[in-house]
RNA sequence: GGCGUCGUACCCAAGCGGUCUAAGGGAUCGGUUUGCAAAACCGCUAUUCGUCGGUUCGAAUCCGACCGACGCCUCCA
């Protein structure tokens, strides 16, 4: 089956072909560790996870790198404010990123290289660009010479930038669109600086990613991912450096996920309209947040609302009920799917540029069909097997079934006792007392679902 | 200002030239079931896809204009 991905460089869906037969190299722009991550950041990180899981479903082994940017203006600003030290600050938010990733069932990447561990390599990279005359030095700042690189403008209409040429930023760049590879030391940088042959300073963002990507994955990678806002200038600049220096195609596929919108604007720290992911995880389950994020296509904007989160939560309830009624006892997916008609359609949707909303629709359609059989009491062994396989295949991508769903929670003795009494009242047709007990049990956090012969206790959400 | 993406029911969201009198989820209202509920099931809720034109045998899907939202061009997932 062919996997199609929308490539930002061509603005169309393309059949995916990896460089090596069964292995995919994937570079994802990770967090700058200066502050608590927000939902918008994690929309992108969950998107990376989606890409990876779909690749795995297609039989690829994925070598994924997510970088950690720990050299950056905002980090320096924060350290300068005196509240916290450099190491402490970056470690704190690095850990937070990893922890939330774990909470959201995001598969671990193979590597999380940190900028500060690779400054030597960045210096070497910049030096090589200078040697090839793609970069020049102005008072210790090194800039990339966009005039020298004819292919500049992969992601943006270059005339736009030319128009802005008049607004020179006073750094002595030859062209407005030239960008920094190395920033010379300034007093406010303090100790956050490295020695180089051009004097003290630090690598600039675009160079950081260019070096980390090529160093960990080679001169041409299969897939490069990021949020749309990184298309230009970040990815443009990253790509320009690598392709100029190595004379290669930097990445065969560029995937960009859309923004999360809050209060009519993209969620962003500089705009101040932030929903901290940690806070959100206290309010909603990780599964709910994941589903909320995956129920829109990755290239569509998501307008945040609590209502959507609660819709997602209800969807999960429905899925969980189905999981229980089919008697699933493990979430381990061994890849054995034996694609039936519906499951095949599910996989095809995901392979069509990661169409998660459509795939979800197919899954629900399937659930409805089986529920109907359950209702008619005509669910066969084959139906059960098929359902289990579909659920596992579904969950291997969406990851929204919590393991606890498989285990019937122990009902507290007190609740059991009340339920037993209620059972007696029902037998005696003492409905008033039975209803009163049902209410009491509900207050204790348990719902009763009566069936003909017995009553079932379900944990209240 | 330039460039780009998007506008589908009460809400969310797929579909992107014919199988669309438009999937799926939430919500509402009927019905089956139930002592009553809950859960489940059945049914109703867009002859219509921002507006107006055009292309076509045929358009939600292509083209143009307009209106509206968002993004990029500056740090940003």
Short mmCIF file of N, CA and C (backbone and C1' of nucleotides) in Angstrom, two decimals, chain A residues 40-41 44 74 160 164 205 227 229-230 259-260 264-267 270 296-297 301 303 307-308 311 314-315 318 321 355 358 361 364 368 371-372 375 431 435 438 448 450, chain B residues 1-6 10-16 23-27 31-43 68-77:
data_model
loop_
_atom_site.label_atom_id
_atom_site.label_comp_id
_atom_site.label_asym_id
_atom_site.label_seq_id
_atom_site.Cartn_x
_atom_site.Cartn_y
_atom_site.Cartn_z
N UNK A 40 -0.48 24.24 21.91
CA UNK A 40 -0.09 24.40 20.51
C UNK A 40 1.22 23.69 20.21
N UNK A 41 2.17 23.81 21.11
CA UNK A 41 3.44 23.10 20.94
C UNK A 41 3.17 21.61 20.84
N UNK A 44 1.84 19.96 17.68
CA UNK A 44 2.90 19.60 16.75
C UNK A 44 3.63 18.34 17.19
N UNK A 74 15.83 33.90 24.14
CA UNK A 74 14.87 33.92 25.24
C UNK A 74 15.42 33.24 26.48
N UNK A 160 8.84 38.87 -1.95
CA UNK A 160 8.34 39.46 -0.71
C UNK A 160 9.45 39.97 0.17
N UNK A 164 11.39 44.05 1.27
CA UNK A 164 11.71 44.56 2.60
C UNK A 164 13.17 45.01 2.71
N UNK A 205 20.04 29.98 15.55
CA UNK A 205 19.04 28.92 15.53
C UNK A 205 19.05 28.05 14.27
N UNK A 227 6.21 22.90 12.80
CA UNK A 227 4.96 23.66 12.73
C UNK A 227 5.04 24.60 11.53
N UNK A 229 4.70 27.66 11.17
CA UNK A 229 5.41 28.93 11.36
C UNK A 229 6.92 28.78 11.15
N UNK A 230 7.39 27.56 11.09
CA UNK A 230 8.82 27.36 10.90
C UNK A 230 9.22 27.30 9.43
N UNK A 259 -1.62 25.45 12.97
CA UNK A 259 -1.66 26.02 14.30
C UNK A 259 -2.91 25.67 15.10
N UNK A 260 -2.76 25.83 16.37
CA UNK A 260 -3.89 25.76 17.26
C UNK A 260 -4.28 27.21 17.53
N UNK A 264 -9.07 33.53 18.54
CA UNK A 264 -8.88 34.10 17.21
C UNK A 264 -7.44 34.34 16.82
N UNK A 265 -6.52 33.83 17.62
CA UNK A 265 -5.12 34.00 17.26
C UNK A 265 -4.40 32.70 17.53
N UNK A 266 -3.28 32.52 16.85
CA UNK A 266 -2.53 31.31 17.13
C UNK A 266 -2.02 31.36 18.56
N UNK A 267 -1.99 30.20 19.17
CA UNK A 267 -1.50 30.14 20.54
C UNK A 267 0.00 30.34 20.52
N UNK A 270 4.49 34.64 22.78
CA UNK A 270 4.66 36.08 22.63
C UNK A 270 3.33 36.81 22.57
N UNK A 296 -8.91 16.57 14.12
CA UNK A 296 -8.84 17.45 12.95
C UNK A 296 -7.62 17.02 12.13
N UNK A 297 -7.65 17.30 10.87
CA UNK A 297 -6.50 16.97 10.04
C UNK A 297 -5.32 17.85 10.44
N UNK A 301 -6.39 24.19 10.77
CA UNK A 301 -6.31 24.88 12.06
C UNK A 301 -7.29 24.24 13.03
N UNK A 303 -9.49 25.31 16.27
CA UNK A 303 -9.92 26.38 17.16
C UNK A 303 -10.22 25.74 18.51
N UNK A 307 -15.66 22.75 24.74
CA UNK A 307 -16.71 21.89 24.21
C UNK A 307 -16.11 20.75 23.38
N UNK A 308 -15.11 21.08 22.59
CA UNK A 308 -14.48 20.05 21.77
C UNK A 308 -13.80 19.01 22.64
N UNK A 311 -16.45 16.81 23.92
CA UNK A 311 -16.87 15.90 22.85
C UNK A 311 -15.89 14.72 22.75
N UNK A 314 -16.34 12.23 25.42
CA UNK A 314 -17.49 11.35 25.20
C UNK A 314 -17.20 10.30 24.14
N UNK A 315 -16.44 10.70 23.16
CA UNK A 315 -16.07 9.73 22.13
C UNK A 315 -15.25 8.60 22.75
N UNK A 318 -17.38 6.14 24.51
CA UNK A 318 -18.04 5.22 23.58
C UNK A 318 -17.07 4.12 23.13
N UNK A 321 -16.41 1.66 26.00
CA UNK A 321 -17.52 0.75 26.21
C UNK A 321 -17.46 -0.40 25.21
N UNK A 355 -4.96 11.10 7.22
CA UNK A 355 -6.31 11.62 7.40
C UNK A 355 -6.96 11.00 8.65
N UNK A 358 -10.97 11.10 9.00
CA UNK A 358 -11.65 10.10 8.19
C UNK A 358 -11.47 8.71 8.81
N UNK A 361 -13.74 8.27 11.65
CA UNK A 361 -15.10 8.03 11.18
C UNK A 361 -15.30 6.57 10.81
N UNK A 364 -15.54 4.48 13.97
CA UNK A 364 -16.85 4.60 14.62
C UNK A 364 -17.95 3.88 13.83
N UNK A 368 -20.31 1.02 15.37
CA UNK A 368 -21.76 1.03 15.25
C UNK A 368 -22.29 -0.29 14.68
N UNK A 371 -21.89 -2.90 17.40
CA UNK A 371 -22.83 -2.64 18.49
C UNK A 371 -24.23 -3.11 18.12
N UNK A 372 -24.53 -2.93 16.87
CA UNK A 372 -25.84 -3.35 16.38
C UNK A 372 -25.97 -4.87 16.54
N UNK A 375 -26.43 -5.72 20.07
CA UNK A 375 -27.81 -5.46 20.45
C UNK A 375 -28.74 -6.56 19.97
N UNK A 431 -39.53 0.02 44.46
CA UNK A 431 -38.79 0.91 43.55
C UNK A 431 -38.28 2.16 44.24
N UNK A 435 -34.46 3.13 44.07
CA UNK A 435 -33.98 4.35 43.43
C UNK A 435 -33.15 5.20 44.38
N UNK A 438 -29.86 3.72 44.55
CA UNK A 438 -29.11 3.99 43.32
C UNK A 438 -28.49 5.39 43.40
N UNK A 448 -25.13 2.66 38.09
CA UNK A 448 -25.67 1.32 37.94
C UNK A 448 -26.30 1.17 36.56
N UNK A 450 -28.56 -1.51 34.87
CA UNK A 450 -29.34 -2.74 35.09
C UNK A 450 -29.47 -3.53 33.80
P G B 1 -4.18 46.48 1.87
"O5'" G B 1 -2.63 46.61 1.48
"C5'" G B 1 -2.20 47.40 0.38
"C4'" G B 1 -0.80 47.02 0.04
"C3'" G B 1 -0.60 45.56 -0.34
"O3'" G B 1 -0.88 45.34 -1.70
"C1'" G B 1 1.03 46.16 1.26
P G B 2 -1.43 43.94 -2.22
"O5'" G B 2 -0.12 43.03 -2.13
"C5'" G B 2 0.92 43.14 -3.09
"C4'" G B 2 1.99 42.14 -2.79
"C3'" G B 2 1.52 40.69 -2.73
"O3'" G B 2 1.45 40.12 -4.02
"C1'" G B 2 2.83 41.15 -0.82
P C B 3 0.28 39.07 -4.31
"O5'" C B 3 0.78 37.79 -3.51
"C5'" C B 3 2.01 37.15 -3.88
"C4'" C B 3 2.36 36.12 -2.83
"C3'" C B 3 1.29 35.07 -2.57
"O3'" C B 3 1.30 34.05 -3.53
"C1'" C B 3 2.13 35.85 -0.51
P G B 4 -0.10 33.31 -3.89
"O5'" G B 4 -0.44 32.49 -2.56
"C5'" G B 4 0.36 31.37 -2.22
"C4'" G B 4 0.03 30.93 -0.81
"C3'" G B 4 -1.35 30.37 -0.54
"O3'" G B 4 -1.47 29.05 -1.03
"C1'" G B 4 -0.66 31.72 1.27
P U B 5 -2.92 28.46 -1.35
"O5'" U B 5 -3.48 28.12 0.10
"C5'" U B 5 -2.92 27.04 0.86
"C4'" U B 5 -3.56 27.03 2.22
"C3'" U B 5 -5.07 26.88 2.25
"O3'" U B 5 -5.46 25.54 2.10
"C1'" U B 5 -4.43 28.59 3.73
P C B 6 -6.85 25.21 1.35
"O5'" C B 6 -7.95 25.73 2.39
"C5'" C B 6 -8.17 25.03 3.60
"C4'" C B 6 -8.96 25.89 4.55
"C3'" C B 6 -10.40 26.19 4.15
"O3'" C B 6 -11.26 25.11 4.46
"C1'" C B 6 -9.39 28.15 4.98
P C B 10 -28.10 24.88 11.30
"O5'" C B 10 -27.89 24.73 12.88
"C5'" C B 10 -28.11 25.84 13.73
"C4'" C B 10 -27.48 25.54 15.07
"C3'" C B 10 -26.02 25.12 14.98
"O3'" C B 10 -25.17 26.23 14.93
"C1'" C B 10 -27.21 23.60 16.37
P C B 11 -23.75 26.08 14.19
"O5'" C B 11 -22.92 25.26 15.27
"C5'" C B 11 -22.45 25.87 16.48
"C4'" C B 11 -21.59 24.89 17.23
"C3'" C B 11 -20.44 24.30 16.42
"O3'" C B 11 -19.32 25.16 16.37
"C1'" C B 11 -21.57 22.56 17.52
P C B 12 -18.35 25.07 15.11
"O5'" C B 12 -17.69 23.61 15.25
"C5'" C B 12 -16.71 23.36 16.23
"C4'" C B 12 -16.33 21.91 16.21
"C3'" C B 12 -15.66 21.39 14.96
"O3'" C B 12 -14.30 21.76 14.90
"C1'" C B 12 -17.21 19.80 15.73
P A B 13 -13.61 21.99 13.48
"O5'" A B 13 -13.75 20.57 12.76
"C5'" A B 13 -13.05 19.42 13.24
"C4'" A B 13 -13.44 18.22 12.41
"C3'" A B 13 -13.19 18.39 10.92
"O3'" A B 13 -11.83 18.07 10.65
"C1'" A B 13 -15.38 17.54 11.27
P A B 14 -11.21 18.23 9.25
"O5'" A B 14 -11.56 16.83 8.58
"C5'" A B 14 -11.72 16.71 7.19
"C4'" A B 14 -12.19 15.31 6.90
"C3'" A B 14 -12.34 15.02 5.43
"O3'" A B 14 -11.11 14.59 4.89
"C1'" A B 14 -14.30 14.36 6.57
P G B 15 -10.60 15.23 3.55
"O5'" G B 15 -11.72 14.81 2.51
"C5'" G B 15 -11.98 13.42 2.25
"C4'" G B 15 -13.29 13.31 1.50
"C3'" G B 15 -13.32 14.06 0.18
"O3'" G B 15 -12.90 13.16 -0.83
"C1'" G B 15 -15.28 14.54 1.45
P C B 16 -11.88 13.60 -1.91
"O5'" C B 16 -12.69 14.71 -2.67
"C5'" C B 16 -12.80 14.77 -4.10
"C4'" C B 16 -12.47 16.19 -4.50
"C3'" C B 16 -11.00 16.47 -4.79
"O3'" C B 16 -10.84 16.86 -6.15
"C1'" C B 16 -11.90 18.03 -3.18
P A B 23 -24.02 11.89 4.88
"O5'" A B 23 -22.84 11.12 5.64
"C5'" A B 23 -22.47 9.82 5.15
"C4'" A B 23 -21.13 9.41 5.71
"C3'" A B 23 -20.98 9.22 7.20
"O3'" A B 23 -21.65 8.06 7.66
"C1'" A B 23 -19.01 10.10 6.30
P G B 24 -22.42 8.06 9.06
"O5'" G B 24 -21.24 8.40 10.08
"C5'" G B 24 -20.23 7.42 10.37
"C4'" G B 24 -19.19 8.05 11.25
"C3'" G B 24 -19.74 8.76 12.48
"O3'" G B 24 -20.04 7.84 13.51
"C1'" G B 24 -18.18 10.16 11.43
P G B 25 -21.11 8.17 14.59
"O5'" G B 25 -20.42 9.28 15.49
"C5'" G B 25 -19.27 8.93 16.25
"C4'" G B 25 -18.76 10.15 16.95
"C3'" G B 25 -19.77 10.88 17.82
"O3'" G B 25 -19.91 10.25 19.08
"C1'" G B 25 -18.61 12.44 16.50
P G B 26 -21.29 10.30 19.83
"O5'" G B 26 -21.39 11.83 20.24
"C5'" G B 26 -20.59 12.34 21.28
"C4'" G B 26 -20.75 13.83 21.37
"C3'" G B 26 -22.14 14.34 21.70
"O3'" G B 26 -22.41 14.21 23.08
"C1'" G B 26 -21.26 15.63 19.96
P A B 27 -23.84 13.75 23.54
"O5'" A B 27 -24.72 15.02 23.17
"C5'" A B 27 -24.47 16.28 23.77
"C4'" A B 27 -25.34 17.33 23.15
"C3'" A B 27 -26.83 16.98 23.07
"O3'" A B 27 -27.47 17.23 24.31
"C1'" A B 27 -26.13 17.82 21.00
P G B 31 -41.84 8.84 22.31
"O5'" G B 31 -41.42 7.44 21.67
"C5'" G B 31 -42.19 6.92 20.58
"C4'" G B 31 -41.39 5.88 19.85
"C3'" G B 31 -40.92 4.71 20.69
"O3'" G B 31 -41.96 3.78 20.95
"C1'" G B 31 -39.19 5.40 19.24
P U B 32 -41.90 2.89 22.28
"O5'" U B 32 -40.76 1.84 21.91
"C5'" U B 32 -40.96 0.89 20.86
"C4'" U B 32 -39.76 0.00 20.76
"C3'" U B 32 -39.35 -0.69 22.05
"O3'" U B 32 -40.14 -1.85 22.28
"C1'" U B 32 -37.43 0.21 20.99
P U B 33 -40.55 -2.22 23.75
"O5'" U B 33 -39.16 -2.42 24.50
"C5'" U B 33 -38.35 -3.56 24.24
"C4'" U B 33 -37.05 -3.43 25.00
"C3'" U B 33 -37.22 -3.24 26.50
"O3'" U B 33 -37.37 -4.49 27.14
"C1'" U B 33 -35.67 -1.65 25.66
P U B 34 -38.38 -4.67 28.28
"O5'" U B 34 -37.82 -3.73 29.44
"C5'" U B 34 -36.60 -4.08 30.10
"C4'" U B 34 -36.25 -2.99 31.08
"C3'" U B 34 -37.37 -2.58 32.03
"O3'" U B 34 -37.43 -3.48 33.12
"C1'" U B 34 -36.28 -0.64 31.17
P G B 35 -38.78 -4.03 33.57
"O5'" G B 35 -39.50 -2.70 34.10
"C5'" G B 35 -40.92 -2.66 34.18
"C4'" G B 35 -41.32 -1.55 35.10
"C3'" G B 35 -40.70 -0.19 34.80
"O3'" G B 35 -41.46 0.47 33.82
"C1'" G B 35 -40.46 -0.65 37.10
P C B 36 -40.73 1.16 32.59
"O5'" C B 36 -39.98 2.37 33.30
"C5'" C B 36 -40.75 3.47 33.81
"C4'" C B 36 -39.88 4.35 34.67
"C3'" C B 36 -38.63 4.90 33.99
"O3'" C B 36 -38.96 5.99 33.15
"C1'" C B 36 -38.11 4.19 36.17
P A B 37 -38.01 6.37 31.94
"O5'" A B 37 -36.66 6.72 32.70
"C5'" A B 37 -35.42 6.41 32.14
"C4'" A B 37 -34.38 6.66 33.18
"C3'" A B 37 -32.97 6.50 32.67
"O3'" A B 37 -32.52 7.71 32.10
"C1'" A B 37 -33.22 5.23 34.63
P A B 38 -31.80 7.71 30.71
"O5'" A B 38 -30.45 6.94 31.05
"C5'" A B 38 -29.51 7.49 31.97
"C4'" A B 38 -28.44 6.48 32.25
"C3'" A B 38 -27.80 5.87 31.01
"O3'" A B 38 -26.76 6.69 30.53
"C1'" A B 38 -28.42 4.15 32.48
P A B 39 -26.56 6.88 28.98
"O5'" A B 39 -26.09 5.43 28.51
"C5'" A B 39 -24.80 4.96 28.84
"C4'" A B 39 -24.70 3.49 28.48
"C3'" A B 39 -25.01 3.16 27.02
"O3'" A B 39 -23.90 3.38 26.19
"C1'" A B 39 -26.16 1.68 28.42
P A B 40 -24.10 3.85 24.70
"O5'" A B 40 -24.86 2.59 24.07
"C5'" A B 40 -24.16 1.37 23.83
"C4'" A B 40 -25.12 0.35 23.31
"C3'" A B 40 -25.89 0.76 22.06
"O3'" A B 40 -25.12 0.58 20.89
"C1'" A B 40 -27.38 -0.15 23.63
P C B 41 -25.33 1.55 19.68
"O5'" C B 41 -26.71 1.02 19.09
"C5'" C B 41 -26.82 -0.31 18.58
"C4'" C B 41 -28.26 -0.61 18.30
"C3'" C B 41 -28.95 0.38 17.37
"O3'" C B 41 -28.66 0.10 16.01
"C1'" C B 41 -30.32 -0.01 19.23
P C B 42 -28.59 1.27 14.99
"O5'" C B 42 -30.13 1.60 14.77
"C5'" C B 42 -30.98 0.64 14.15
"C4'" C B 42 -32.39 1.18 14.10
"C3'" C B 42 -32.51 2.56 13.48
"O3'" C B 42 -32.52 2.49 12.06
"C1'" C B 42 -33.76 2.51 15.48
P G B 43 -31.86 3.69 11.26
"O5'" G B 43 -32.90 4.89 11.49
"C5'" G B 43 -34.20 4.79 10.93
"C4'" G B 43 -35.06 5.90 11.46
"C3'" G B 43 -34.57 7.32 11.20
"O3'" G B 43 -34.83 7.72 9.87
"C1'" G B 43 -35.38 7.17 13.41
P G B 68 -14.99 41.97 5.01
"O5'" G B 68 -14.97 40.57 5.78
"C5'" G B 68 -15.97 40.30 6.76
"C4'" G B 68 -15.82 38.89 7.24
"C3'" G B 68 -14.44 38.52 7.82
"O3'" G B 68 -14.27 38.98 9.13
"C1'" G B 68 -15.17 36.80 6.37
P A B 69 -12.78 39.18 9.68
"O5'" A B 69 -12.32 37.68 9.93
"C5'" A B 69 -12.90 36.90 10.98
"C4'" A B 69 -12.25 35.55 11.01
"C3'" A B 69 -10.74 35.57 11.16
"O3'" A B 69 -10.34 35.77 12.49
"C1'" A B 69 -11.33 34.06 9.45
P C B 70 -8.97 36.54 12.80
"O5'" C B 70 -7.88 35.45 12.38
"C5'" C B 70 -7.76 34.25 13.12
"C4'" C B 70 -6.89 33.29 12.37
"C3'" C B 70 -5.47 33.73 12.08
"O3'" C B 70 -4.63 33.62 13.22
"C1'" C B 70 -6.36 32.74 10.15
P G B 71 -3.39 34.58 13.36
"O5'" G B 71 -2.36 33.95 12.33
"C5'" G B 71 -1.84 32.65 12.57
"C4'" G B 71 -1.10 32.17 11.35
"C3'" G B 71 0.11 32.98 10.94
"O3'" G B 71 1.22 32.63 11.73
"C1'" G B 71 -1.16 32.47 9.03
P C B 72 2.35 33.69 11.99
"O5'" C B 72 3.10 33.70 10.59
"C5'" C B 72 3.87 32.57 10.19
"C4'" C B 72 4.46 32.83 8.84
"C3'" C B 72 5.22 34.13 8.70
"O3'" C B 72 6.54 34.02 9.22
"C1'" C B 72 3.76 33.92 6.88
P C B 73 7.18 35.30 9.87
"O5'" C B 73 7.42 36.22 8.59
"C5'" C B 73 8.31 35.78 7.57
"C4'" C B 73 8.31 36.77 6.45
"C3'" C B 73 8.61 38.20 6.85
"O3'" C B 73 10.01 38.37 7.01
"C1'" C B 73 6.81 38.16 5.33
P U B 74 10.61 39.53 7.93
"O5'" U B 74 10.79 38.75 9.30
"C5'" U B 74 12.03 38.86 10.03
"C4'" U B 74 11.71 38.97 11.49
"C3'" U B 74 10.96 37.75 12.05
"O3'" U B 74 11.84 36.68 12.41
"C1'" U B 74 9.93 39.77 12.78
P C B 75 13.11 36.54 13.24
"O5'" C B 75 12.66 35.76 14.54
"C5'" C B 75 13.60 35.65 15.61
"C4'" C B 75 12.87 35.25 16.85
"C3'" C B 75 12.03 33.98 16.78
"O3'" C B 75 12.86 32.84 16.85
"C1'" C B 75 10.88 35.63 17.97
P C B 76 12.36 31.46 16.23
"O5'" C B 76 10.90 31.16 16.76
"C5'" C B 76 10.68 30.25 17.85
"C4'" C B 76 9.23 30.30 18.23
"C3'" C B 76 8.30 29.35 17.46
"O3'" C B 76 8.06 28.10 18.05
"C1'" C B 76 7.38 31.53 17.55
P A B 77 8.48 27.52 19.51
"O5'" A B 77 7.60 26.22 19.26
"C5'" A B 77 8.22 24.98 18.91
"C4'" A B 77 7.37 24.36 17.81
"C3'" A B 77 7.33 25.21 16.56
"O3'" A B 77 8.37 24.83 15.69
"C1'" A B 77 5.14 24.54 17.19
#
